[in-house]
Each structure stands twice: as structure tokens, then as C-alpha cells.
Amino acid sequence: MENGDVPALPRGVRLHFDAVRDTWVLLAPERAVTLDGIGHAILNVVDGTRSFGDITQLLAEKFNAPVDQIAQDSAGFLDALRNRRFLDVKA
Amino acid sequence: MTAPPPIAMLAELTHRCPLSCPYCSNPVEMARLDQELDTETWARVFREAAELGVLQLHLSGGEPASRRDLETLVKAARDAGLYTNLITSGIGLTEKRLAALDAAGLDHVQLSLQGTNPEMADEIGGYKGGFQRKMQVAEWIGKIGFPLTLNAVLHRRNLHQLPRALEMAVEMGARRIEVATVQFHGWALKNRDAFMPTREQAAEATRIVVEARKALKGTLVVDYVPADYHDDYPKKCMGGWGTSGLNVAPDGLVLPCHAAQTITHLEFERVQDKPLAEIWYEGAAFNAYRGTEWMADPCKTCERKTLDFGGCRCQAMAILGDASATDPVCVKSPHHGALQAQANTHAAQTDAPLVYRSQPKKLAETVD
């Protein structure tokens, strides 16, 4: 994931609050991925217009953490979703 | 044990279907049209499922498009907060109906593939013109933009078409393909001679899948259900009995899996009589093989017992007549060798005819 890449949730993939298990999940075709606080925070700012660079900057400020660390964690998470076709990425 | 809430529910809206695939997973005794749950009851069941913790709803059949109220049912499921997946052959869907399903909020379509050309697909489905129609439906699905999974059902007759099926999935813009080797339940059990892959075919399919996963990474997700009898370890059927999924049959019977009615000593309950949560947590059928307490050796003392939960209960029943036995696919089962030999014998029956599934009777008084 490069700083200029723009990630977006494709049609059929959406955030959902699972009230029974008291957790956020990502619903995708025939799959449900349980999200931890970080995963939810990342996807919450993925809106199809913000770049990866914008997203990591935003999260670094929000969590008061080094942007490099945030970028590394977010890239791993988003790449895994991309490989499962749960995330589109525009260059 | 305390069961977790279920994640997925398979709603078999009807057993009616224009196709008559010889590997149909519907029970050999099918629910009649006049026994099918009505729209209101399904809508209530969807709400109960969501409250119970179900996230994924698979609308299946038979052919779910045979239900005239499919669009209403999709809307009811979305209103309940469920992710809606339509499992279809495509037959019965028009461009107009797909637009209505889109408006109703349908999330995803899983389209079945009986073969990669009309000769194969129409023979297996027992429906002339089915392949051409399906290709038309796939085009409409792409035009609307529904996320698509292609479900290629493979067996000895068509395993050589796997490379083409992968290409077709990419051409259709599918995000995922399910490479599903026929599992021998329901009607497929009658067709083992016709459908059992050879060991070589099973190994070749695995090789192609591994290669395709590498080549198509980021483009197409390849999920794989390998040939069953040739494996050394059984599948973790349903993710463990009564653990993650449940099935509601057209007549309202709630089943731990689609084949559970073959375990004849189990008693099933109906959504018309009891809340879904009570059936899931307290129903005798759901508790029969939950966890590991029911196991005997070799499962009981096996280090894999929480990996595969002893495999498939329905398979143990079908092959050994004992639903609490170790799935005979398992290399640790005393019956493993016999099953492998049986598989090779089935695979060698080159002239076996196809036994097509029949259609459910329409009314109670119909004598057929």
C-alpha cells in the first residue's frame, strides 16, 4: 500500500455493529470478519476519497502514535483485506 | 457445553427447482409446495435469526427464484439486519427481477456452474438451454454490479473443465470462485458411480487450485472443497455441529446441516412451534453432536478432535450406519482402507448412468 493509494470498500462489503457479540464486524460475501478497535478505526476513515497517506496521518493524530508504526500496521491489515477482495484500491 | 450463537443461516426457501442435478443436496424426501413457509413466517424467522446472532443469510433452495416472494423476503432479511446472499442457478431470474432484488437490498449472488459449455452443463443440470440462460443472467448480474461468487460443482465427468471455470469466473468479474468437488450426500449418494473422481483427478484439481491462487491473487479468491473420500482427514463439517450454522428447511424444520434428516433417530423442531433461539440452544438434535462429549475412540483421545470434530456425522451415518462413529474418511478410522477401496471402485464405473433428482410433489393428495 502506497501513500497515494485510495482504498475503498467495494459493493457488498460493509461495517456492521454486531449487538449480540458486542463488537464491530466487516460483512462481506459469505464472510464476517470480527474487527478489533484498531481495525474498526482504520475502516471508519476508509471512505473511497482519502488516500492511504491521509488515513495514516489521521490515525497517528487520533491515537498520538508514530505515523510509521500506524502505516505499517494499517498496510498489513488493508493488504490482507485486499487479497480477499474485501477492499478495492485505486492508485 | 454452552453453545456460541450461530453466524450463518441457510434458508431453503423451497425444494422446487427447474434443474434436476444428480448431486442435489436436497433430501431425497422433499417438502411439498403446500408445506412451504409463507412470507410472513420467513420474515419472522429472519428477525429471530438476527436477534440470535446470525450475520449471514444464505437464501437457497431448490431454486430460490422459484419463490414469487423472493424480493419481499430479501427486503425483510435486510430490514432485520442480515447480510443477504442469493444461491441460485440463475434460472427464473430476469433482468427485471434482478433489478427488483437490487432495490430490495440483495448483497451478493452465488451462481452455480454445472459445466463450462452447454453440452456438459445442460446434461448435468437436466435442463436444455440452461447454460445459455445462465450466461445471460451472469451478464445482468455484472451490469447491476452485484458482487459475484461462481460456484463450480465438479466431479469425475467435468473435473477437466476446472481451468476453464477459473477463466470464466475472471471473465464474469466474479470476486470469488468456489471449486466444490461433489460431496456425497442427498442425491449425490445415488450417483457415486457416475461422479466419484479418480485419485489422480483429485490430486490434479488440488494442483490447479494451488497454482490459480498464486496466479490470481488480488483478482479472484479461490475457495476449495476437495474430493472427500480420497482425503486422509475429514472435513470440519459445518465448522462443528451446532457451532456456527443452522439450516431451515422449506417446511420450517430447523436442522444442524442440510443432510441431518438422514440421521433418522434425531428429532427436529419447527420454527412454527418454537423460537429459533430455543431450538438452537436447547433442541435435542443440536445438542446431540455438539462439542466432544459424544465421541468414542479414536476421536475421544485424538489430538485433532477440536480441529475437525470427528468429521461429518451424516457421512458416518451413510457409510457405517452409526452417526457417532469417526468419519470413515479419517485415516484413524478402522474403516478408512475400505472407504478408499470403495472410492476407487466407484471411480472405475465408466458407464454409470446419471440418477436425476425428482421434483417435490405439489400437494398432499397428489399421488405420483
Short mmCIF file of C-alpha atoms in Angstrom, two decimals:
data_model
loop_
_atom_site.label_atom_id
_atom_site.label_comp_id
_atom_site.label_asym_id
_atom_site.label_seq_id
_atom_site.Cartn_x
_atom_site.Cartn_y
_atom_site.Cartn_z
CA MET A 1 0.00 0.00 0.00
CA GLU A 2 1.49 3.34 -1.12
CA ASN A 3 0.72 6.73 0.39
CA GLY A 4 -1.12 7.80 -2.77
CA ASP A 5 -3.33 4.69 -2.91
CA VAL A 6 -7.02 5.25 -2.20
CA PRO A 7 -8.68 2.27 -0.50
CA ALA A 8 -12.46 1.78 -0.67
CA LEU A 9 -14.92 -0.82 0.49
CA PRO A 10 -16.48 -2.32 -2.65
CA ARG A 11 -20.16 -3.01 -3.09
CA GLY A 12 -21.26 -5.85 -0.83
CA VAL A 13 -18.70 -5.15 1.90
CA ARG A 14 -19.84 -3.11 4.88
CA LEU A 15 -19.28 -2.35 8.54
CA HIS A 16 -21.89 -3.70 10.90
CA PHE A 17 -22.24 -3.49 14.66
CA ASP A 18 -22.91 -6.97 16.00
CA ALA A 19 -25.06 -6.25 19.03
CA VAL A 20 -25.22 -9.90 20.11
CA ARG A 21 -21.42 -10.23 20.38
CA ASP A 22 -20.91 -6.54 21.23
CA THR A 23 -18.32 -5.97 18.50
CA TRP A 24 -17.88 -4.38 15.08
CA VAL A 25 -17.66 -6.78 12.16
CA LEU A 26 -16.93 -6.40 8.47
CA LEU A 27 -19.62 -8.14 6.46
CA ALA A 28 -18.51 -9.41 3.06
CA PRO A 29 -19.78 -12.04 0.62
CA GLU A 30 -20.40 -15.17 2.72
CA ARG A 31 -17.92 -13.98 5.35
CA ALA A 32 -17.92 -11.96 8.56
CA VAL A 33 -14.63 -10.61 9.92
CA THR A 34 -14.52 -9.61 13.58
CA LEU A 35 -12.79 -6.25 13.95
CA ASP A 36 -10.70 -5.13 16.90
CA GLY A 37 -10.64 -1.45 17.90
CA ILE A 38 -7.76 -0.65 15.53
CA GLY A 39 -9.32 -2.43 12.55
CA HIS A 40 -12.58 -0.60 13.12
CA ALA A 41 -10.78 2.75 13.48
CA ILE A 42 -8.97 2.20 10.18
CA LEU A 43 -12.06 1.18 8.22
CA ASN A 44 -14.04 4.01 9.74
CA VAL A 45 -11.87 6.50 7.87
CA VAL A 46 -11.73 4.49 4.63
CA ASP A 47 -14.26 6.42 2.56
CA GLY A 48 -13.07 5.98 -1.03
CA THR A 49 -11.65 9.51 -1.20
CA ARG A 50 -8.95 9.63 1.50
CA SER A 51 -5.53 8.33 0.44
CA PHE A 52 -3.57 5.84 2.50
CA GLY A 53 -1.26 8.73 3.47
CA ASP A 54 -4.24 10.79 4.71
CA ILE A 55 -5.57 7.83 6.64
CA THR A 56 -2.33 7.07 8.48
CA GLN A 57 -1.82 10.76 9.26
CA LEU A 58 -5.33 11.00 10.66
CA LEU A 59 -4.90 7.88 12.81
CA ALA A 60 -1.46 8.95 14.04
CA GLU A 61 -3.00 12.16 15.34
CA LYS A 62 -6.02 10.43 16.80
CA PHE A 63 -4.00 7.80 18.66
CA ASN A 64 -0.99 10.01 19.29
CA ALA A 65 1.29 7.35 17.78
CA PRO A 66 4.22 7.48 15.31
CA VAL A 67 2.89 7.59 11.74
CA ASP A 68 5.40 4.93 10.58
CA GLN A 69 4.07 2.44 13.08
CA ILE A 70 0.46 3.21 12.12
CA ALA A 71 1.33 2.90 8.42
CA GLN A 72 2.94 -0.48 8.93
CA ASP A 73 0.00 -1.90 10.90
CA SER A 74 -2.64 -0.43 8.59
CA ALA A 75 -0.91 -1.61 5.43
CA GLY A 76 -0.79 -5.19 6.72
CA PHE A 77 -4.45 -5.09 7.67
CA LEU A 78 -5.63 -3.45 4.44
CA ASP A 79 -3.48 -5.69 2.21
CA ALA A 80 -5.00 -8.75 3.83
CA LEU A 81 -8.49 -7.42 3.07
CA ARG A 82 -7.45 -6.56 -0.48
CA ASN A 83 -6.18 -10.10 -1.08
CA ARG A 84 -9.56 -11.44 0.00
CA ARG A 85 -11.29 -8.98 -2.39
CA PHE A 86 -12.89 -7.19 0.56
CA LEU A 87 -11.12 -3.93 -0.38
CA ASP A 88 -10.61 -2.06 -3.66
CA VAL A 89 -7.55 0.11 -4.10
CA LYS A 90 -7.24 2.90 -6.65
CA ALA A 91 -3.71 4.08 -7.39
CA MET B 1 -21.34 -27.17 26.88
CA THR B 2 -22.55 -23.63 26.22
CA ALA B 3 -23.01 -23.12 22.52
CA PRO B 4 -21.94 -19.89 20.84
CA PRO B 5 -24.58 -18.06 18.80
CA PRO B 6 -24.73 -19.08 15.12
CA ILE B 7 -23.12 -16.87 12.46
CA ALA B 8 -24.83 -18.22 9.36
CA MET B 9 -28.28 -19.50 8.43
CA LEU B 10 -29.16 -21.38 5.29
CA ALA B 11 -32.79 -20.70 4.41
CA GLU B 12 -34.01 -23.33 1.99
CA LEU B 13 -36.97 -21.37 0.70
CA THR B 14 -38.27 -24.19 -1.49
CA HIS B 15 -37.28 -27.59 -2.77
CA ARG B 16 -38.70 -26.75 -6.20
CA CYS B 17 -36.11 -26.27 -8.94
CA PRO B 18 -36.11 -26.16 -12.75
CA LEU B 19 -32.87 -28.16 -12.74
CA SER B 20 -32.54 -31.74 -11.56
CA CYS B 21 -28.82 -32.05 -10.80
CA PRO B 22 -27.94 -35.61 -9.77
CA TYR B 23 -25.82 -34.28 -6.88
CA CYS B 24 -28.55 -32.09 -5.38
CA SER B 25 -28.07 -31.66 -1.64
CA ASN B 26 -31.81 -31.62 -1.00
CA PRO B 27 -33.12 -34.65 0.85
CA VAL B 28 -34.50 -37.47 -1.23
CA GLU B 29 -37.86 -36.87 0.53
CA MET B 30 -38.65 -33.29 -0.37
CA ALA B 31 -41.02 -30.76 1.15
CA ARG B 32 -44.14 -30.10 -0.94
CA LEU B 33 -45.25 -26.71 -2.20
CA ASP B 34 -48.19 -26.67 0.21
CA GLN B 35 -45.83 -27.25 3.14
CA GLU B 36 -43.62 -24.26 2.36
CA LEU B 37 -43.41 -21.47 4.95
CA ASP B 38 -45.26 -18.32 3.92
CA THR B 39 -43.71 -14.87 3.52
CA GLU B 40 -44.66 -13.65 6.99
CA THR B 41 -43.23 -16.69 8.74
CA TRP B 42 -39.91 -16.40 6.90
CA ALA B 43 -39.75 -12.69 7.79
CA ARG B 44 -40.25 -13.56 11.46
CA VAL B 45 -37.60 -16.28 11.26
CA PHE B 46 -35.15 -13.76 9.77
CA ARG B 47 -35.79 -11.37 12.68
CA GLU B 48 -35.34 -14.19 15.18
CA ALA B 49 -32.12 -15.24 13.45
CA ALA B 50 -30.68 -11.72 13.61
CA GLU B 51 -31.59 -11.46 17.30
CA LEU B 52 -29.93 -14.81 17.90
CA GLY B 53 -26.65 -13.58 16.35
CA VAL B 54 -26.87 -14.72 12.72
CA LEU B 55 -25.00 -12.32 10.42
CA GLN B 56 -25.02 -14.15 7.10
CA LEU B 57 -28.23 -15.35 5.48
CA HIS B 58 -27.96 -17.72 2.55
CA LEU B 59 -31.16 -17.81 0.51
CA SER B 60 -31.17 -21.15 -1.17
CA GLY B 61 -33.42 -24.00 -2.29
CA GLY B 62 -34.14 -25.77 -4.56
CA GLU B 63 -34.05 -22.70 -6.70
CA PRO B 64 -34.92 -19.67 -4.54
CA ALA B 65 -36.07 -17.76 -7.63
CA SER B 66 -38.95 -20.26 -7.79
CA ARG B 67 -40.42 -18.32 -4.85
CA ARG B 68 -42.50 -15.44 -6.20
CA ASP B 69 -41.96 -13.51 -2.97
CA LEU B 70 -38.14 -13.65 -3.18
CA GLU B 71 -37.82 -9.86 -3.47
CA THR B 72 -40.04 -9.36 -0.40
CA LEU B 73 -38.02 -11.93 1.52
CA VAL B 74 -34.72 -10.21 0.67
CA LYS B 75 -36.12 -6.90 1.89
CA ALA B 76 -37.37 -8.49 5.11
CA ALA B 77 -33.93 -10.02 5.71
CA ARG B 78 -32.13 -6.72 5.10
CA ASP B 79 -34.59 -4.93 7.38
CA ALA B 80 -33.73 -7.50 10.06
CA GLY B 81 -30.04 -6.54 9.65
CA LEU B 82 -28.84 -9.67 7.85
CA TYR B 83 -26.30 -9.90 5.04
CA THR B 84 -28.20 -11.47 2.16
CA ASN B 85 -26.67 -13.98 -0.22
CA LEU B 86 -28.68 -15.50 -3.06
CA ILE B 87 -27.60 -19.02 -4.01
CA THR B 88 -29.03 -19.59 -7.46
CA SER B 89 -28.71 -21.43 -10.76
CA GLY B 90 -29.89 -18.23 -12.42
CA ILE B 91 -32.91 -19.96 -13.93
CA GLY B 92 -36.02 -17.96 -13.08
CA LEU B 93 -34.17 -14.65 -12.82
CA THR B 94 -34.92 -11.95 -15.36
CA GLU B 95 -33.29 -8.55 -15.75
CA LYS B 96 -36.38 -7.02 -14.18
CA ARG B 97 -36.32 -9.38 -11.18
CA LEU B 98 -32.63 -8.75 -10.62
CA ALA B 99 -33.34 -5.00 -10.60
CA ALA B 100 -36.06 -5.62 -8.01
CA LEU B 101 -33.64 -7.70 -5.91
CA ASP B 102 -31.13 -4.86 -6.17
CA ALA B 103 -33.76 -2.41 -4.94
CA ALA B 104 -34.65 -4.82 -2.12
CA GLY B 105 -31.03 -4.68 -0.93
CA LEU B 106 -29.60 -8.02 -2.02
CA ASP B 107 -25.92 -8.06 -1.03
CA HIS B 108 -24.36 -10.87 -3.03
CA VAL B 109 -25.08 -13.56 -5.61
CA GLN B 110 -23.63 -17.04 -5.73
CA LEU B 111 -24.19 -18.53 -9.18
CA SER B 112 -23.83 -22.26 -9.68
CA LEU B 113 -22.00 -23.72 -12.65
CA GLN B 114 -22.80 -27.27 -13.79
CA GLY B 115 -20.25 -27.24 -16.62
CA THR B 116 -18.31 -24.79 -18.76
CA ASN B 117 -20.16 -25.49 -22.02
CA PRO B 118 -23.81 -26.17 -22.89
CA GLU B 119 -23.20 -29.88 -23.62
CA MET B 120 -21.87 -30.57 -20.11
CA ALA B 121 -23.93 -28.06 -18.14
CA ASP B 122 -27.30 -28.95 -19.67
CA GLU B 123 -26.71 -32.68 -19.33
CA ILE B 124 -25.72 -32.42 -15.66
CA GLY B 125 -28.50 -29.95 -14.83
CA GLY B 126 -31.02 -31.95 -16.85
CA TYR B 127 -32.28 -28.68 -18.36
CA LYS B 128 -31.85 -27.82 -22.01
CA GLY B 129 -30.87 -24.22 -22.63
CA GLY B 130 -29.87 -23.75 -19.01
CA PHE B 131 -26.26 -22.87 -19.74
CA GLN B 132 -27.10 -20.18 -22.25
CA ARG B 133 -29.65 -18.69 -19.88
CA LYS B 134 -27.13 -18.72 -17.03
CA MET B 135 -24.60 -16.82 -19.14
CA GLN B 136 -27.26 -14.20 -19.84
CA VAL B 137 -28.05 -13.94 -16.12
CA ALA B 138 -24.32 -13.60 -15.31
CA GLU B 139 -24.17 -10.64 -17.69
CA TRP B 140 -27.13 -8.95 -15.96
CA ILE B 141 -25.55 -9.58 -12.56
CA GLY B 142 -22.37 -7.89 -13.76
CA LYS B 143 -24.31 -4.97 -15.23
CA ILE B 144 -26.05 -4.27 -11.93
CA GLY B 145 -22.77 -4.74 -10.09
CA PHE B 146 -23.75 -7.39 -7.55
CA PRO B 147 -20.65 -8.98 -6.05
CA LEU B 148 -20.50 -12.46 -7.56
CA THR B 149 -19.20 -15.85 -6.49
CA LEU B 150 -19.15 -18.58 -9.11
CA ASN B 151 -19.79 -21.98 -7.59
CA ALA B 152 -18.32 -24.63 -9.88
CA VAL B 153 -19.52 -28.07 -8.85
CA LEU B 154 -17.00 -30.65 -10.02
CA HIS B 155 -16.88 -34.43 -10.28
CA ARG B 156 -15.35 -37.14 -12.44
CA ARG B 157 -17.35 -36.09 -15.52
CA ASN B 158 -16.30 -32.43 -15.55
CA LEU B 159 -13.15 -32.02 -13.45
CA HIS B 160 -11.18 -31.49 -16.66
CA GLN B 161 -13.16 -28.25 -17.08
CA LEU B 162 -11.71 -26.66 -13.93
CA PRO B 163 -9.17 -24.46 -15.81
CA ARG B 164 -11.96 -23.07 -18.00
CA ALA B 165 -14.21 -22.50 -14.95
CA LEU B 166 -11.45 -20.36 -13.41
CA GLU B 167 -11.19 -18.33 -16.62
CA MET B 168 -14.95 -17.89 -16.76
CA ALA B 169 -15.01 -16.57 -13.19
CA VAL B 170 -12.44 -13.93 -14.14
CA GLU B 171 -14.32 -13.05 -17.34
CA MET B 172 -17.56 -12.63 -15.42
CA GLY B 173 -15.84 -10.30 -12.96
CA ALA B 174 -16.51 -12.66 -10.05
CA ARG B 175 -14.54 -11.85 -6.92
CA ARG B 176 -14.55 -15.44 -5.78
CA ILE B 177 -14.91 -18.94 -7.15
CA GLU B 178 -15.87 -21.90 -5.06
CA VAL B 179 -14.27 -25.01 -6.52
CA ALA B 180 -16.62 -27.52 -4.96
CA THR B 181 -15.95 -31.17 -5.55
CA VAL B 182 -19.20 -33.09 -5.09
CA GLN B 183 -19.74 -34.27 -1.53
CA PHE B 184 -21.70 -37.47 -1.31
CA HIS B 185 -24.92 -36.60 0.49
CA GLY B 186 -28.51 -36.33 -0.67
CA TRP B 187 -28.93 -37.30 -4.32
CA ALA B 188 -25.16 -37.50 -4.85
CA LEU B 189 -25.06 -40.63 -2.74
CA LYS B 190 -27.06 -42.36 -5.51
CA ASN B 191 -24.53 -41.15 -8.08
CA ARG B 192 -21.22 -42.18 -6.64
CA ASP B 193 -20.52 -44.47 -9.59
CA ALA B 194 -21.05 -41.61 -12.03
CA PHE B 195 -19.38 -38.82 -10.08
CA MET B 196 -16.57 -40.21 -7.91
CA PRO B 197 -13.33 -38.61 -9.09
CA THR B 198 -10.28 -40.76 -9.53
CA ARG B 199 -7.43 -40.20 -7.07
CA GLU B 200 -5.41 -38.72 -9.93
CA GLN B 201 -8.17 -36.26 -10.78
CA ALA B 202 -8.48 -35.21 -7.14
CA ALA B 203 -4.72 -34.58 -6.92
CA GLU B 204 -4.72 -32.68 -10.23
CA ALA B 205 -7.56 -30.43 -9.03
CA THR B 206 -5.57 -29.57 -5.89
CA ARG B 207 -2.53 -28.72 -8.01
CA ILE B 208 -4.60 -26.44 -10.29
CA VAL B 209 -6.17 -24.68 -7.31
CA VAL B 210 -2.80 -24.02 -5.65
CA GLU B 211 -1.45 -22.61 -8.90
CA ALA B 212 -4.56 -20.48 -9.55
CA ARG B 213 -4.43 -18.99 -6.07
CA LYS B 214 -0.94 -17.72 -6.79
CA ALA B 215 -1.63 -16.53 -10.32
CA LEU B 216 -4.94 -14.80 -9.49
CA LYS B 217 -4.03 -13.27 -6.13
CA GLY B 218 -5.86 -9.98 -5.69
CA THR B 219 -8.16 -10.73 -8.66
CA LEU B 220 -10.04 -13.89 -7.76
CA VAL B 221 -10.28 -15.67 -4.43
CA VAL B 222 -10.29 -19.44 -4.91
CA ASP B 223 -12.09 -21.42 -2.22
CA TYR B 224 -11.75 -25.16 -2.49
CA VAL B 225 -13.74 -28.14 -1.30
CA PRO B 226 -11.52 -31.13 -2.16
CA ALA B 227 -12.75 -34.57 -3.15
CA ASP B 228 -13.94 -36.21 0.01
CA TYR B 229 -13.37 -39.97 0.05
CA HIS B 230 -9.78 -39.64 -1.15
CA ASP B 231 -8.61 -37.47 1.76
CA ASP B 232 -6.78 -38.65 4.87
CA TYR B 233 -8.56 -36.35 7.29
CA PRO B 234 -12.26 -35.50 7.31
CA LYS B 235 -13.77 -32.06 6.87
CA LYS B 236 -14.76 -29.99 9.86
CA CYS B 237 -18.35 -30.31 8.84
CA MET B 238 -20.46 -27.16 9.48
CA GLY B 239 -17.47 -25.83 11.46
CA GLY B 240 -18.54 -28.26 14.18
CA TRP B 241 -22.09 -29.47 14.78
CA GLY B 242 -24.35 -26.76 16.23
CA THR B 243 -21.44 -24.33 16.45
CA SER B 244 -21.68 -21.76 13.69
CA GLY B 245 -24.54 -22.53 11.35
CA LEU B 246 -28.07 -23.80 11.03
CA ASN B 247 -30.44 -24.68 8.24
CA VAL B 248 -34.17 -24.03 7.95
CA ALA B 249 -35.93 -26.37 5.52
CA PRO B 250 -38.85 -25.21 3.30
CA ASP B 251 -41.38 -26.68 5.74
CA GLY B 252 -39.87 -24.95 8.78
CA LEU B 253 -37.80 -27.81 10.19
CA VAL B 254 -34.63 -26.49 11.80
CA LEU B 255 -31.62 -28.67 11.00
CA PRO B 256 -27.98 -28.63 12.14
CA CYS B 257 -26.99 -29.23 8.49
CA HIS B 258 -28.78 -29.83 5.20
CA ALA B 259 -28.31 -33.59 5.38
CA ALA B 260 -29.19 -34.03 9.07
CA GLN B 261 -32.51 -35.72 8.32
CA THR B 262 -30.57 -38.79 7.18
CA ILE B 263 -29.74 -39.35 10.86
CA THR B 264 -33.09 -40.94 11.45
CA HIS B 265 -33.07 -41.13 15.25
CA LEU B 266 -32.80 -37.35 15.59
CA GLU B 267 -35.94 -35.34 16.19
CA PHE B 268 -36.15 -31.88 14.68
CA GLU B 269 -38.26 -28.94 15.70
CA ARG B 270 -40.11 -26.36 13.64
CA VAL B 271 -39.98 -22.59 13.55
CA GLN B 272 -43.80 -22.66 13.66
CA ASP B 273 -43.69 -24.23 17.13
CA LYS B 274 -40.73 -22.70 18.95
CA PRO B 275 -38.47 -19.64 18.87
CA LEU B 276 -35.30 -20.20 16.86
CA ALA B 277 -33.10 -19.41 19.89
CA GLU B 278 -34.72 -22.15 21.94
CA ILE B 279 -34.23 -24.68 19.13
CA TRP B 280 -30.58 -23.66 18.69
CA TYR B 281 -29.61 -23.72 22.35
CA GLU B 282 -31.89 -26.42 23.77
CA GLY B 283 -33.01 -28.59 20.85
CA ALA B 284 -32.04 -32.24 21.25
CA ALA B 285 -30.82 -32.51 17.65
CA PHE B 286 -28.49 -29.53 18.07
CA ASN B 287 -27.06 -30.90 21.30
CA ALA B 288 -26.66 -34.46 20.02
CA TYR B 289 -23.19 -33.95 18.50
CA ARG B 290 -22.15 -30.60 19.91
CA GLY B 291 -18.65 -30.37 21.32
CA THR B 292 -16.70 -33.56 22.05
CA GLU B 293 -18.67 -35.34 24.82
CA TRP B 294 -20.46 -37.69 22.41
CA MET B 295 -17.26 -39.04 20.93
CA ALA B 296 -15.90 -42.56 21.19
CA ASP B 297 -12.39 -43.68 20.25
CA PRO B 298 -10.43 -43.00 18.11
CA CYS B 299 -11.88 -39.43 18.23
CA LYS B 300 -12.15 -39.26 22.02
CA THR B 301 -8.41 -39.40 22.61
CA CYS B 302 -7.35 -37.77 19.34
CA GLU B 303 -5.35 -34.54 19.32
CA ARG B 304 -7.32 -33.42 16.26
CA LYS B 305 -10.72 -33.74 17.90
CA THR B 306 -11.29 -29.99 18.16
CA LEU B 307 -9.85 -29.41 14.68
CA ASP B 308 -12.40 -31.47 12.76
CA PHE B 309 -14.84 -32.63 15.46
CA GLY B 310 -14.72 -36.17 14.10
CA GLY B 311 -15.73 -35.09 10.60
CA CYS B 312 -19.20 -35.43 9.17
CA ARG B 313 -21.94 -37.12 11.23
CA CYS B 314 -24.10 -37.68 8.16
CA GLN B 315 -21.22 -39.39 6.38
CA ALA B 316 -20.60 -41.71 9.33
CA MET B 317 -24.33 -42.50 9.21
CA ALA B 318 -24.45 -43.02 5.45
CA ILE B 319 -21.43 -45.29 5.24
CA LEU B 320 -21.29 -47.01 8.62
CA GLY B 321 -24.88 -46.71 9.81
CA ASP B 322 -23.60 -45.08 13.02
CA ALA B 323 -23.77 -41.29 13.27
CA SER B 324 -21.46 -41.17 16.30
CA ALA B 325 -18.64 -43.08 14.64
CA THR B 326 -15.47 -41.41 13.38
CA ASP B 327 -15.98 -40.17 9.82
CA PRO B 328 -14.57 -43.11 7.78
CA VAL B 329 -12.61 -40.65 5.64
CA CYS B 330 -10.25 -40.29 8.63
CA VAL B 331 -7.03 -42.26 8.39
CA LYS B 332 -7.52 -43.22 12.06
CA SER B 333 -10.90 -44.83 11.39
CA PRO B 334 -10.75 -48.64 11.15
CA HIS B 335 -12.92 -48.24 8.02
CA HIS B 336 -10.60 -45.83 6.19
CA GLY B 337 -8.99 -48.50 4.00
CA ALA B 338 -12.33 -49.94 2.97
CA LEU B 339 -13.63 -46.48 2.06
CA GLN B 340 -10.61 -45.72 -0.11
CA ALA B 341 -11.07 -49.04 -1.90
CA GLN B 342 -14.78 -48.27 -2.31
CA ALA B 343 -13.91 -44.85 -3.76
CA ASN B 344 -11.63 -46.43 -6.33
CA THR B 345 -14.33 -48.91 -7.29
CA HIS B 346 -16.88 -46.11 -7.76
CA ALA B 347 -14.35 -44.14 -9.80
CA ALA B 348 -13.83 -47.10 -12.15
CA GLN B 349 -17.53 -47.39 -13.18
CA THR B 350 -17.15 -45.72 -16.55
CA ASP B 351 -20.66 -46.33 -17.88
CA ALA B 352 -22.70 -45.37 -14.82
CA PRO B 353 -25.95 -43.56 -15.75
CA LEU B 354 -26.98 -40.34 -14.00
CA VAL B 355 -29.81 -40.61 -11.47
CA TYR B 356 -31.51 -37.21 -11.64
CA ARG B 357 -33.25 -35.72 -8.64
CA SER B 358 -37.01 -35.64 -8.91
CA GLN B 359 -39.28 -32.71 -8.16
CA PRO B 360 -41.22 -32.34 -4.92
CA LYS B 361 -44.89 -33.24 -5.08
CA LYS B 362 -47.12 -30.21 -5.33
CA LEU B 363 -49.91 -31.19 -2.98
CA ALA B 364 -50.55 -33.72 -0.28
CA GLU B 365 -53.21 -35.55 -2.31
CA THR B 366 -51.05 -35.87 -5.43
CA VAL B 367 -50.14 -39.46 -5.99
CA ASP B 368 -47.05 -39.81 -8.09
#
